[in-house]
Each structure stands twice: as C-alpha cells, then as structure tokens.
mmCIF file of C-alpha atoms and ligand atoms in Angstrom:
data_model
loop_
_atom_site.group_PDB
_atom_site.id
_atom_site.type_symbol
_atom_site.label_atom_id
_atom_site.label_comp_id
_atom_site.label_asym_id
_atom_site.label_seq_id
_atom_site.Cartn_x
_atom_site.Cartn_y
_atom_site.Cartn_z
ATOM 1 C CA UNK A 23 0.557 0.381 0.186
ATOM 2 C CA UNK A 24 1.165 3.856 0.949
ATOM 3 C CA UNK A 25 4.658 2.801 2.782
ATOM 4 C CA UNK A 26 4.072 7.282 3.247
ATOM 5 C CA UNK A 27 5.267 7.355 -0.585
ATOM 6 C CA UNK A 28 3.599 9.878 -2.250
ATOM 7 C CA UNK A 29 0.286 8.870 -4.167
ATOM 8 C CA UNK A 30 0.908 9.367 -8.067
ATOM 9 C CA UNK A 31 -1.413 8.109 -10.495
ATOM 10 C CA UNK A 32 -0.350 6.876 -14.026
ATOM 11 C CA UNK A 33 1.147 8.286 -16.795
ATOM 12 C CA UNK A 34 -1.492 8.070 -19.228
ATOM 13 C CA UNK A 35 -4.713 7.458 -17.484
ATOM 14 C CA UNK A 36 -6.211 7.964 -14.226
ATOM 15 C CA UNK A 37 -5.162 5.124 -12.314
ATOM 16 C CA UNK A 38 -3.629 5.623 -8.583
ATOM 17 C CA UNK A 39 -0.835 3.731 -7.547
ATOM 18 C CA UNK A 40 -3.265 3.085 -4.326
ATOM 19 C CA UNK A 41 -4.735 0.677 -6.150
ATOM 20 C CA UNK A 42 -3.541 -2.932 -5.313
ATOM 21 C CA UNK A 43 -0.866 -4.998 -7.506
ATOM 22 C CA UNK A 44 -0.456 -2.132 -9.731
ATOM 23 C CA UNK A 45 2.818 -1.251 -10.871
ATOM 24 C CA UNK A 46 4.084 1.306 -12.877
ATOM 25 C CA UNK A 47 7.642 1.045 -15.287
ATOM 26 C CA UNK A 48 10.145 3.434 -15.419
ATOM 27 C CA UNK A 49 8.251 6.442 -17.542
ATOM 28 C CA UNK A 50 5.726 6.365 -14.805
ATOM 29 C CA UNK A 51 3.069 3.610 -17.118
ATOM 30 C CA UNK A 52 0.633 1.419 -15.121
ATOM 31 C CA UNK A 53 0.734 -2.085 -16.364
ATOM 32 C CA UNK A 54 -3.908 -1.639 -17.408
ATOM 33 C CA UNK A 55 -1.600 0.754 -20.017
ATOM 34 C CA UNK A 56 1.532 -1.750 -20.678
ATOM 35 C CA UNK A 57 -0.341 -4.183 -21.093
ATOM 36 C CA UNK A 58 -2.557 -2.403 -23.728
ATOM 37 C CA UNK A 59 0.589 -1.136 -25.702
ATOM 38 C CA UNK A 60 1.141 -4.923 -25.976
ATOM 39 C CA UNK A 61 -2.090 -5.500 -27.783
ATOM 40 C CA UNK A 62 -0.434 -4.662 -31.355
ATOM 41 C CA UNK A 63 2.117 -7.046 -31.398
ATOM 42 C CA UNK A 64 -0.389 -10.310 -30.700
ATOM 43 C CA UNK A 65 -0.903 -12.038 -33.387
ATOM 44 C CA UNK A 66 -4.992 -11.988 -33.125
ATOM 45 C CA UNK A 67 -5.531 -14.224 -36.285
ATOM 46 C CA UNK A 68 -3.203 -17.000 -34.583
ATOM 47 C CA UNK A 69 -4.926 -16.235 -31.252
ATOM 48 C CA UNK A 70 -8.454 -16.854 -32.599
ATOM 49 C CA UNK A 71 -6.792 -19.942 -34.694
ATOM 50 C CA UNK A 72 -6.075 -21.591 -31.022
ATOM 51 C CA UNK A 73 -8.928 -21.058 -29.561
ATOM 52 C CA UNK A 74 -10.460 -22.357 -32.622
ATOM 53 C CA UNK A 75 -9.011 -25.496 -31.754
ATOM 54 C CA UNK A 76 -9.406 -25.103 -28.326
ATOM 55 C CA UNK A 77 -13.403 -25.211 -29.018
ATOM 56 C CA UNK A 78 -13.420 -28.199 -31.460
ATOM 57 C CA UNK A 79 -11.512 -30.343 -28.730
ATOM 58 C CA UNK A 80 -13.942 -30.203 -27.095
ATOM 59 C CA UNK A 81 -17.436 -30.519 -28.866
ATOM 60 C CA UNK A 82 -19.258 -33.139 -27.991
ATOM 61 C CA UNK A 83 -18.604 -36.045 -30.785
ATOM 62 C CA UNK A 84 -22.201 -37.706 -30.782
ATOM 63 C CA UNK A 85 -24.235 -34.485 -29.269
ATOM 64 C CA UNK A 86 -24.703 -36.472 -25.706
ATOM 65 C CA UNK A 87 -23.352 -33.542 -23.794
ATOM 66 C CA UNK A 88 -22.702 -29.856 -23.864
ATOM 67 C CA UNK A 89 -19.919 -28.532 -25.157
ATOM 68 C CA UNK A 90 -18.731 -26.038 -22.859
ATOM 69 C CA UNK A 91 -19.756 -24.039 -19.646
ATOM 70 C CA UNK A 92 -20.521 -20.519 -19.931
ATOM 71 C CA UNK A 93 -20.879 -18.989 -16.656
ATOM 72 C CA UNK A 94 -23.516 -16.006 -17.169
ATOM 73 C CA UNK A 95 -24.301 -12.891 -14.971
ATOM 74 C CA UNK A 96 -27.176 -11.549 -17.968
ATOM 75 C CA UNK A 97 -24.322 -8.563 -17.932
ATOM 76 C CA UNK A 98 -23.398 -7.588 -21.506
ATOM 77 C CA UNK A 99 -20.151 -9.180 -21.228
ATOM 78 C CA UNK A 100 -21.228 -13.027 -20.336
ATOM 79 C CA UNK A 101 -24.082 -11.782 -23.266
ATOM 80 C CA UNK A 102 -21.357 -11.149 -25.736
ATOM 81 C CA UNK A 103 -19.653 -14.880 -24.320
ATOM 82 C CA UNK A 104 -23.077 -16.398 -25.724
ATOM 83 C CA UNK A 105 -23.172 -14.836 -28.443
ATOM 84 C CA UNK A 106 -19.708 -15.530 -29.540
ATOM 85 C CA UNK A 107 -19.651 -19.184 -28.430
ATOM 86 C CA UNK A 108 -22.518 -19.646 -30.341
ATOM 87 C CA UNK A 109 -21.064 -18.154 -33.589
ATOM 88 C CA UNK A 110 -18.765 -20.852 -32.993
ATOM 89 C CA UNK A 111 -21.116 -23.197 -33.568
ATOM 90 C CA UNK A 112 -21.142 -24.561 -30.135
ATOM 91 C CA UNK A 113 -23.967 -25.809 -27.646
ATOM 92 C CA UNK A 114 -23.056 -24.192 -24.525
ATOM 93 C CA UNK A 115 -25.055 -24.938 -20.653
ATOM 94 C CA UNK A 116 -25.193 -21.341 -18.773
ATOM 95 C CA UNK A 117 -24.773 -21.112 -15.655
ATOM 96 C CA UNK A 118 -25.962 -18.275 -13.164
ATOM 97 C CA UNK A 119 -24.584 -18.231 -9.846
ATOM 98 C CA UNK A 120 -27.863 -16.017 -8.901
ATOM 99 C CA UNK A 121 -26.509 -12.407 -7.697
ATOM 100 C CA UNK A 122 -26.784 -10.704 -4.178
ATOM 101 C CA UNK A 123 -29.311 -8.503 -4.889
ATOM 102 C CA UNK A 124 -30.645 -9.106 -7.963
ATOM 103 C CA UNK A 125 -32.341 -5.703 -10.600
ATOM 104 C CA UNK A 126 -35.144 -6.506 -11.896
ATOM 105 C CA UNK A 127 -33.226 -5.250 -15.043
ATOM 106 C CA UNK A 128 -30.751 -7.895 -14.216
ATOM 107 C CA UNK A 129 -33.808 -10.243 -14.373
ATOM 108 C CA UNK A 130 -35.009 -9.249 -17.803
ATOM 109 C CA UNK A 131 -31.508 -9.253 -19.134
ATOM 110 C CA UNK A 132 -31.212 -12.994 -17.968
ATOM 111 C CA UNK A 133 -34.344 -13.698 -20.083
ATOM 112 C CA UNK A 134 -32.490 -11.954 -22.754
ATOM 113 C CA UNK A 135 -29.784 -14.122 -22.292
ATOM 114 C CA UNK A 136 -31.292 -17.672 -22.691
ATOM 115 C CA UNK A 137 -33.375 -16.485 -25.465
ATOM 116 C CA UNK A 138 -30.023 -15.968 -27.258
ATOM 117 C CA UNK A 139 -30.872 -19.685 -27.982
ATOM 118 C CA UNK A 140 -29.498 -21.622 -25.194
ATOM 119 C CA UNK A 141 -30.058 -24.264 -22.264
ATOM 120 C CA UNK A 142 -29.617 -22.667 -18.560
ATOM 121 C CA UNK A 143 -29.316 -23.160 -15.274
ATOM 122 C CA UNK A 144 -29.926 -20.774 -11.936
ATOM 123 C CA UNK A 145 -28.035 -21.454 -8.861
ATOM 124 C CA UNK A 146 -29.296 -18.956 -5.860
ATOM 125 C CA UNK A 147 -28.233 -19.779 -2.854
ATOM 126 C CA UNK A 148 -30.003 -19.870 0.493
ATOM 127 C CA UNK A 149 -30.933 -15.797 0.776
ATOM 128 C CA UNK A 150 -31.346 -15.732 5.108
ATOM 129 C CA UNK A 151 -27.557 -17.414 4.700
ATOM 130 C CA UNK A 152 -26.915 -14.819 2.367
ATOM 131 C CA UNK A 153 -27.730 -12.011 3.961
ATOM 132 C CA UNK A 154 -25.760 -12.672 7.051
ATOM 133 C CA UNK A 155 -22.545 -13.530 5.142
ATOM 134 C CA UNK A 156 -23.320 -9.669 3.372
ATOM 135 C CA UNK A 157 -23.069 -8.215 6.751
ATOM 136 C CA UNK A 158 -20.475 -10.113 7.790
ATOM 137 C CA UNK A 159 -18.259 -9.967 4.678
ATOM 138 C CA UNK A 160 -19.323 -5.861 5.022
ATOM 139 C CA UNK A 161 -18.043 -5.734 8.798
ATOM 140 C CA UNK A 162 -14.770 -7.678 8.732
ATOM 141 C CA UNK A 163 -12.981 -7.206 5.218
ATOM 142 C CA UNK A 164 -15.276 -4.252 3.856
ATOM 143 C CA UNK A 165 -16.835 -6.056 0.919
ATOM 144 C CA UNK A 166 -20.406 -6.763 0.882
ATOM 145 C CA UNK A 167 -20.256 -8.572 -2.271
ATOM 146 C CA UNK A 168 -17.904 -10.979 -0.973
ATOM 147 C CA UNK A 169 -20.649 -14.135 -1.249
ATOM 148 C CA UNK A 170 -20.329 -12.875 -5.228
ATOM 149 C CA UNK A 171 -17.229 -12.971 -5.993
ATOM 150 C CA UNK A 172 -16.920 -16.164 -4.430
ATOM 151 C CA UNK A 173 -20.355 -18.089 -6.046
ATOM 152 C CA UNK A 174 -19.497 -16.511 -8.959
ATOM 153 C CA UNK A 175 -16.553 -19.350 -9.542
ATOM 154 C CA UNK A 176 -17.573 -22.207 -7.397
ATOM 155 C CA UNK A 177 -21.399 -22.214 -9.205
ATOM 156 C CA UNK A 178 -20.128 -22.590 -12.785
ATOM 157 C CA UNK A 179 -17.499 -24.926 -11.522
ATOM 158 C CA UNK A 180 -19.107 -27.281 -9.226
ATOM 159 C CA UNK A 181 -21.842 -27.294 -12.439
ATOM 160 C CA UNK A 182 -19.174 -28.836 -14.865
ATOM 161 C CA UNK A 183 -17.932 -30.691 -12.408
ATOM 162 C CA UNK A 184 -21.854 -32.693 -11.759
ATOM 163 C CA UNK A 185 -22.656 -32.527 -15.209
ATOM 164 C CA UNK A 186 -19.465 -33.634 -17.031
ATOM 165 C CA UNK A 187 -18.413 -30.783 -18.927
ATOM 166 C CA UNK A 188 -14.876 -30.129 -19.175
ATOM 167 C CA UNK A 189 -14.900 -26.382 -21.112
ATOM 168 C CA UNK A 190 -15.854 -23.304 -18.914
ATOM 169 C CA UNK A 191 -15.378 -20.240 -20.769
ATOM 170 C CA UNK A 192 -14.696 -17.019 -19.011
ATOM 171 C CA UNK A 193 -14.500 -13.094 -19.741
ATOM 172 C CA UNK A 194 -12.169 -10.763 -19.627
ATOM 173 C CA UNK A 195 -9.206 -11.782 -17.049
ATOM 174 C CA UNK A 196 -9.376 -8.316 -14.471
ATOM 175 C CA UNK A 197 -6.198 -8.313 -13.827
ATOM 176 C CA UNK A 198 -5.443 -8.239 -17.715
ATOM 177 C CA UNK A 199 -7.104 -4.501 -18.454
ATOM 178 C CA UNK A 200 -7.612 -2.694 -15.109
ATOM 179 C CA UNK A 201 -3.955 -3.931 -14.368
ATOM 180 C CA UNK A 202 -1.649 -6.573 -12.127
ATOM 181 C CA UNK A 203 1.728 -8.125 -12.394
ATOM 182 C CA UNK A 204 2.314 -9.978 -15.230
ATOM 183 C CA UNK A 205 2.062 -13.495 -14.295
ATOM 184 C CA UNK A 206 -1.716 -13.313 -13.468
ATOM 185 C CA UNK A 207 -2.060 -10.779 -16.689
ATOM 186 C CA UNK A 208 -0.800 -13.422 -19.076
ATOM 187 C CA UNK A 209 -2.294 -15.919 -17.259
ATOM 188 C CA UNK A 210 -5.760 -18.068 -19.836
ATOM 189 C CA UNK A 211 -6.786 -20.092 -17.422
ATOM 190 C CA UNK A 212 -8.666 -19.604 -14.431
ATOM 191 C CA UNK A 213 -7.039 -21.789 -12.117
ATOM 192 C CA UNK A 214 -8.273 -21.993 -8.034
ATOM 193 C CA UNK A 215 -5.142 -19.941 -6.846
ATOM 194 C CA UNK A 216 -6.377 -17.471 -9.243
ATOM 195 C CA UNK A 217 -9.432 -17.340 -7.612
ATOM 196 C CA UNK A 218 -8.124 -17.403 -3.874
ATOM 197 C CA UNK A 219 -5.305 -14.195 -4.811
ATOM 198 C CA UNK A 220 -7.072 -11.775 -7.268
ATOM 199 C CA UNK A 221 -10.690 -13.596 -7.318
ATOM 200 C CA UNK A 222 -11.440 -10.650 -4.344
ATOM 201 C CA UNK A 223 -11.672 -12.743 -1.616
ATOM 202 C CA UNK A 224 -9.759 -9.928 0.459
ATOM 203 C CA UNK A 225 -8.257 -12.475 2.513
ATOM 204 C CA UNK A 226 -11.605 -14.150 4.070
ATOM 205 C CA UNK A 227 -11.999 -17.540 3.207
ATOM 206 C CA UNK A 228 -15.147 -19.786 3.898
ATOM 207 C CA UNK A 229 -14.016 -21.499 6.262
ATOM 208 C CA UNK A 230 -14.042 -18.471 8.728
ATOM 209 C CA UNK A 231 -17.764 -18.089 8.380
ATOM 210 C CA UNK A 232 -18.981 -21.671 10.038
ATOM 211 C CA UNK A 233 -20.058 -20.603 13.599
ATOM 212 C CA UNK A 234 -20.550 -17.249 13.058
ATOM 213 C CA UNK A 235 -24.582 -16.122 13.611
ATOM 214 C CA UNK A 236 -25.434 -19.762 13.048
ATOM 215 C CA UNK A 237 -23.780 -20.680 9.926
ATOM 216 C CA UNK A 238 -23.025 -23.982 9.496
ATOM 217 C CA UNK A 239 -21.416 -25.984 6.968
ATOM 218 C CA UNK A 240 -24.317 -27.319 5.556
ATOM 219 C CA UNK A 241 -25.224 -23.553 4.514
ATOM 220 C CA UNK A 242 -21.638 -23.590 3.039
ATOM 221 C CA UNK A 243 -22.327 -25.745 0.005
ATOM 222 C CA UNK A 244 -22.228 -24.031 -2.904
ATOM 223 C CA UNK A 245 -19.927 -21.609 -1.919
ATOM 224 C CA UNK A 246 -16.959 -24.471 -1.572
ATOM 225 C CA UNK A 247 -14.895 -25.371 -4.110
ATOM 226 C CA UNK A 248 -14.656 -28.628 -5.706
ATOM 227 C CA UNK A 249 -11.121 -30.802 -5.050
ATOM 228 C CA UNK A 250 -8.464 -31.611 -7.042
ATOM 229 C CA UNK A 251 -10.044 -35.022 -7.517
ATOM 230 C CA UNK A 252 -13.300 -33.917 -8.564
ATOM 231 C CA UNK A 253 -11.381 -31.119 -11.286
ATOM 232 C CA UNK A 254 -9.455 -34.348 -12.342
ATOM 233 C CA UNK A 255 -11.886 -36.830 -12.206
ATOM 234 C CA UNK A 256 -13.581 -34.415 -15.689
ATOM 235 C CA UNK A 257 -10.673 -32.737 -16.853
ATOM 236 C CA UNK A 258 -12.164 -29.310 -15.835
ATOM 237 C CA UNK A 259 -10.021 -26.679 -17.829
ATOM 238 C CA UNK A 260 -11.105 -23.366 -18.032
ATOM 239 C CA UNK A 261 -10.219 -20.316 -20.530
ATOM 240 C CA UNK A 262 -10.597 -16.517 -20.529
ATOM 241 C CA UNK A 263 -11.941 -15.028 -23.554
ATOM 242 C CA UNK A 264 -10.095 -12.032 -23.778
ATOM 243 C CA UNK A 265 -6.915 -13.541 -23.809
ATOM 244 C CA UNK A 266 -8.225 -14.898 -27.526
ATOM 245 C CA UNK A 267 -9.915 -12.100 -28.565
ATOM 246 C CA UNK A 268 -9.065 -8.444 -28.170
ATOM 247 C CA UNK A 269 -11.151 -7.959 -25.459
ATOM 248 C CA UNK A 270 -13.242 -4.140 -25.031
ATOM 249 C CA UNK A 271 -16.120 -3.959 -22.043
ATOM 250 C CA UNK A 272 -17.675 -0.994 -24.331
ATOM 251 C CA UNK A 273 -17.289 -3.017 -27.825
ATOM 252 C CA UNK A 274 -19.352 -5.575 -25.773
ATOM 253 C CA UNK A 275 -22.376 -3.463 -24.810
ATOM 254 C CA UNK A 276 -22.757 -2.745 -28.197
ATOM 255 C CA UNK A 277 -23.045 -6.034 -29.142
ATOM 256 C CA UNK A 278 -24.815 -7.451 -26.506
ATOM 257 C CA UNK A 279 -27.515 -4.266 -26.918
ATOM 258 C CA UNK A 280 -27.852 -5.422 -30.965
ATOM 259 C CA UNK A 281 -28.814 -8.769 -29.437
ATOM 260 C CA UNK A 282 -31.862 -7.079 -26.923
ATOM 261 C CA UNK A 283 -29.326 -5.761 -24.344
ATOM 262 C CA UNK A 284 -30.923 -3.749 -21.748
ATOM 263 C CA UNK A 285 -29.335 -0.979 -20.910
ATOM 264 C CA UNK A 286 -30.158 1.482 -18.057
ATOM 265 C CA UNK A 287 -32.021 4.768 -19.294
ATOM 266 C CA UNK A 288 -29.044 6.875 -17.417
ATOM 267 C CA UNK A 289 -25.658 6.484 -16.279
ATOM 268 C CA UNK A 290 -25.354 4.376 -13.859
ATOM 269 C CA UNK A 291 -24.971 6.164 -10.049
ATOM 270 C CA UNK A 292 -21.438 5.926 -9.118
ATOM 271 C CA UNK A 293 -20.422 4.398 -12.476
ATOM 272 C CA UNK A 294 -19.681 6.468 -16.052
ATOM 273 C CA UNK A 295 -21.377 4.052 -18.324
ATOM 274 C CA UNK A 296 -25.225 3.164 -18.137
ATOM 275 C CA UNK A 297 -24.257 -1.298 -19.519
ATOM 276 C CA UNK A 298 -22.433 -2.193 -16.473
ATOM 277 C CA UNK A 299 -23.319 -3.812 -13.206
ATOM 278 C CA UNK A 300 -27.039 -3.495 -13.910
ATOM 279 C CA UNK A 301 -27.652 -6.907 -12.164
ATOM 280 C CA UNK A 302 -26.873 -6.344 -8.488
ATOM 281 C CA UNK A 303 -28.667 -3.809 -6.462
ATOM 282 C CA UNK A 304 -25.496 -4.110 -3.607
ATOM 283 C CA UNK A 305 -23.055 -3.243 -6.142
ATOM 284 C CA UNK A 306 -22.386 0.411 -5.704
ATOM 285 C CA UNK A 307 -22.015 -0.353 -2.332
ATOM 286 C CA UNK A 308 -19.287 -2.622 -3.127
ATOM 287 C CA UNK A 309 -17.575 -0.228 -5.411
ATOM 288 C CA UNK A 310 -18.155 2.936 -2.312
ATOM 289 C CA UNK A 311 -15.351 0.775 -0.541
ATOM 290 C CA UNK A 312 -13.153 -0.176 -2.811
ATOM 291 C CA UNK A 313 -13.182 3.983 -2.752
ATOM 292 C CA UNK A 314 -12.406 4.271 0.790
ATOM 293 C CA UNK A 315 -9.795 1.900 1.096
ATOM 294 C CA UNK A 316 -8.214 2.989 -1.848
ATOM 295 C CA UNK A 317 -9.428 6.352 -3.685
ATOM 296 C CA UNK A 318 -10.803 5.670 -6.686
ATOM 297 C CA UNK A 319 -13.516 3.650 -8.182
ATOM 298 C CA UNK A 320 -15.362 2.047 -10.945
ATOM 299 C CA UNK A 321 -15.650 5.651 -12.863
ATOM 300 C CA UNK A 322 -11.064 5.407 -12.887
ATOM 301 C CA UNK A 323 -11.158 2.066 -14.130
ATOM 302 C CA UNK A 324 -13.714 3.337 -17.040
ATOM 303 C CA UNK A 325 -11.597 6.251 -17.778
ATOM 304 C CA UNK A 326 -8.806 4.695 -17.872
ATOM 305 C CA UNK A 327 -10.711 2.229 -20.766
ATOM 306 C CA UNK A 328 -11.946 5.162 -22.772
ATOM 307 C CA UNK A 329 -7.975 7.075 -22.560
ATOM 308 C CA UNK A 330 -6.552 3.499 -24.033
ATOM 309 C CA UNK A 331 -9.069 3.361 -26.871
ATOM 310 C CA UNK A 332 -8.464 7.544 -27.686
ATOM 311 C CA UNK A 333 -12.106 7.925 -26.600
ATOM 312 C CA UNK A 334 -11.434 11.136 -23.940
ATOM 313 C CA UNK A 335 -8.793 12.384 -22.749
ATOM 314 C CA UNK A 336 -6.646 12.785 -19.552
ATOM 315 C CA UNK A 337 -8.084 15.992 -18.509
ATOM 316 C CA UNK A 338 -11.709 14.482 -18.793
ATOM 317 C CA UNK A 339 -11.109 11.637 -17.225
ATOM 318 C CA UNK A 340 -10.198 13.650 -14.625
ATOM 319 C CA UNK A 341 -13.543 15.727 -14.758
ATOM 320 C CA UNK A 342 -15.371 12.444 -14.983
ATOM 321 C CA UNK A 343 -14.236 10.892 -11.695
ATOM 322 C CA UNK A 344 -13.870 14.017 -9.681
ATOM 323 C CA UNK A 345 -18.179 14.237 -10.760
ATOM 324 C CA UNK A 346 -19.070 10.372 -10.281
ATOM 325 C CA UNK A 347 -16.957 8.740 -7.766
ATOM 326 C CA UNK A 348 -17.036 8.003 -4.465
ATOM 327 C CA UNK A 349 -20.153 9.701 -3.575
ATOM 328 C CA UNK A 350 -21.841 8.613 -0.382
ATOM 329 C CA UNK A 351 -23.726 5.439 -1.977
ATOM 330 C CA UNK A 352 -27.107 6.718 -1.008
ATOM 331 C CA UNK A 353 -29.419 4.971 -3.369
ATOM 332 C CA UNK A 354 -28.214 3.004 -6.502
ATOM 333 C CA UNK A 355 -30.282 1.601 -9.721
ATOM 334 C CA UNK A 356 -33.454 4.042 -7.969
ATOM 335 C CA UNK A 357 -33.043 2.006 -5.181
ATOM 336 C CA UNK A 358 -32.206 3.172 -1.686
ATOM 337 C CA UNK A 359 -29.909 2.612 0.598
ATOM 338 C CA UNK A 360 -32.120 1.694 3.510
ATOM 339 C CA UNK A 361 -33.703 -0.982 1.155
ATOM 340 C CA UNK A 362 -30.096 -2.811 1.085
ATOM 341 C CA UNK A 363 -29.731 -2.263 5.126
ATOM 342 C CA UNK A 364 -32.735 -3.196 6.033
ATOM 343 C CA UNK A 365 -31.797 -7.114 4.176
ATOM 344 C CA UNK A 366 -29.115 -6.994 5.629
ATOM 345 C CA UNK A 367 -30.277 -5.621 9.402
ATOM 346 C CA UNK A 368 -28.290 -2.947 9.414
ATOM 347 C CA UNK A 369 -28.751 0.830 9.947
ATOM 348 C CA UNK A 370 -27.776 3.726 8.418
ATOM 349 C CA UNK A 371 -25.480 4.919 11.684
ATOM 350 C CA UNK A 372 -24.120 1.349 11.599
ATOM 351 C CA UNK A 373 -23.264 1.569 8.001
ATOM 352 C CA UNK A 374 -21.589 5.313 8.675
ATOM 353 C CA UNK A 375 -19.833 3.232 11.238
ATOM 354 C CA UNK A 376 -18.372 0.601 8.565
ATOM 355 C CA UNK A 377 -17.480 2.953 6.502
ATOM 356 C CA UNK A 378 -15.247 4.812 8.767
ATOM 357 C CA UNK A 379 -13.764 2.400 9.758
ATOM 358 C CA UNK A 380 -12.663 0.954 6.863
ATOM 359 C CA UNK A 381 -11.368 4.397 5.612
ATOM 360 C CA UNK A 382 -7.764 5.210 4.437
ATOM 361 C CA UNK A 383 -7.395 8.322 6.383
ATOM 362 C CA UNK A 384 -4.269 8.681 4.501
ATOM 363 C CA UNK A 385 -5.872 9.726 1.535
ATOM 364 C CA UNK A 386 -8.964 11.980 3.094
ATOM 365 C CA UNK A 387 -9.326 15.290 4.767
ATOM 366 C CA UNK A 388 -9.623 14.848 8.375
ATOM 367 C CA UNK A 389 -10.710 17.676 11.478
ATOM 368 C CA UNK A 390 -7.599 18.775 13.603
ATOM 369 C CA UNK A 391 -8.945 15.425 16.093
ATOM 370 C CA UNK A 392 -7.673 12.709 13.289
ATOM 371 C CA UNK A 393 -11.911 12.647 12.480
ATOM 372 C CA UNK A 394 -12.982 12.536 8.982
ATOM 373 C CA UNK A 395 -14.533 16.015 7.332
ATOM 374 C CA UNK A 396 -17.796 15.184 5.276
ATOM 375 C CA UNK A 397 -20.013 17.510 3.501
ATOM 376 C CA UNK A 398 -23.831 17.162 4.681
ATOM 377 C CA UNK A 399 -24.152 14.985 1.794
ATOM 378 C CA UNK A 400 -21.404 12.556 3.642
ATOM 379 C CA UNK A 401 -18.975 12.957 0.838
ATOM 380 C CA UNK A 402 -15.472 12.338 1.684
ATOM 381 C CA UNK A 403 -12.996 14.809 0.486
ATOM 382 C CA UNK A 404 -10.152 13.405 -0.741
ATOM 383 C CA UNK A 405 -6.587 14.571 -0.787
ATOM 384 C CA UNK A 406 -4.797 13.772 -3.970
HETATM 385 ZN ZN1 ZN B 29 -2.495 3.601 -17.293
#
C-alpha cells in the first residue's frame, strides 16, 4: 500500500498508485496501459486459431453432452460470450449464480441471454444465509459483495464437475485490462490460485464463516470449490476469452445491445456508463468501499479503458472522476440505500461506522482530531 510515499497517477490513464497490485514502469506507465500497448504485437488471428482448436477439441462427438459451460451473469460481457460461442458453433450450457440482490433489469437481461438460444441453469443460494454473509463480509473485510465474488466462480465449476463438462468459458481476465502483475495478467486459464489471489476473497475464507451468526458448514455447499480429484476426474479447464479475442467492454455492450440487452436509461449512479453492473443492487456499496480503501472507484477504471482507446483524454477523465466517483451511495438503480441495509439488518448509523472504519485516513481530509471531514451529503474530501 502507501508506505507514506506520495500517491501518484499513471502518466497516461488516471489509475492511482494506491490501487493494489498495480505496478508502473520507468516512464510512470501503469501495468494496465502497458498491457494495452502490448496488444498490437499480439497476433490475434493466431490466437483465434488457437481458440478454435481448443473449442473443436471439446465439441461433443455424439451430442450427448454440452460442448462447454458459460458462466453467465446476464451482463453485457456474458451476453457477448454466449453470442461468440454460438458463432463458433458451440452448444453451451449457461449457468448463473444469482447475484446478491438481483435487480429487475438484471432479471430481464437474464431472459435476453437465455433467448439467444441456449440451455440454462440458475443456482440461487439460501437468501437468509446469504444476507448474513453479506453483513459479516461488510463488517469484517469491507466487502458486501464477497459471497458473490465466491459463488460466481464456485457455482459454475461445481456444475461443470457434476454435469461432466470440462471446458469453461470465462470473459476477461480482470487483471489484464485493469492492471496487475504480469504473471497473472498473462494467464489464459482461471485456476483455484487465481481465484484466491485475485478473485476478490480479501483474506476472508469460506471456512471462517462457520459458527458465525448461526452459519453451519451445510449452508456453504455452493460456496465450496470442488476438490482436485473431482476437477481431475472431469478434466475441468477454463479459458479467458479475452486472451484469444481483443476484449473491450464498451464494444461488448454494443454487441449485446444489438441482441436485445437492455441498458439503464441514464449513467448508473457512481459509474460513468449505463451498461455495467445492472444485475446487483448492492453493487454501489461494494464499489464505494473500494473508494474508501484505495481512493478510486469504477469510474477511474472505466476512464482508463476509454483513454487507452482514445475515446476521452486525461483531463476529461479527471473531470468525470470528480463528478461521479466516490459519492456516498444513497441509492443505486433507483433503489435507496435503506432497502439494502434493511435486508442485512443494519442501521444507517452502523453502516456509516463501518464505512469510517474501512476508510484510509491518509487519503481523505480529517480535522485536527483525526475525524473524517464530510459534506452535508456524507461525501468525503479526497487529498490527491
Ligand atoms: Zn495507466
């Protein structure tokens, strides 16, 4: 983290040095920008040939089983994944692990995804237990979305084992576009190690939940990664589609929209686009904690994506970040924060206390007593 050194920004995009695992080269260019620059040297035609060969190898010879499994949220990227796999002539099984608090637009977009013409399974975890985990994770690691980060990986892999479908088609490697150590960004395969290191576990393990708030081991079946023996018996393997075809979330949204994907009528609260994170009403609280811990949010990630592709300049990006990022999450997709908190049995005062506890006070203005300074809307004042 900071080590008292000054916070600085990437010399091209606006990712800050407070972002975990983000490295910079001698010219001050962040790893996400370096990865993007490396793209023209990638032979994408060759990569696509490699992809086609992998897909061909996994096609069911006698149509007795699915060719691959696609983890699906109903978002723009998974919709794009389905469209591409159908284009390649694959017969996928699509699997959704229900989000923490599914929105109405998220539900409609799941129907859009199914109606691309695929078989589909949705696995919903016990909502009573889920809400308890949301609260525990928010309190202990400052991440309300922790159970979702876990189950979007464990559920599809569990189904792959049970249905004996070896090949999983993931979307992008988030460490590539958004920046991370080279060893992880170059991975084309998602493994258990990747999940625990970069998949958003934040140091909380599934086994830590047992005994808290009446949660028992039996409640956590869907949160559990299959054993190596189970994975080996099916030969489960996965690939990041973004390794084989150039990945651009903005472009994916356009393609998904052309196939019926519904966007939000305006820019989503706390974001700078209208086509991302439409499926979980807790998402803004999740993103807000990233801001409290590291001083940047989803707006900054998106600004980087747009800058690298020449769609906006750096000055505009800073203006966007100032306008949209890091505001107190009073509502999301029109649903008030009070409803989110009621679900997890937390008062607004308790919530504000948790926020303050996870706020990095080196990044935000404090008074001379060391208390965070906030405006009348509860917004913090960033120091860099
Ligand atoms: Zn950068």
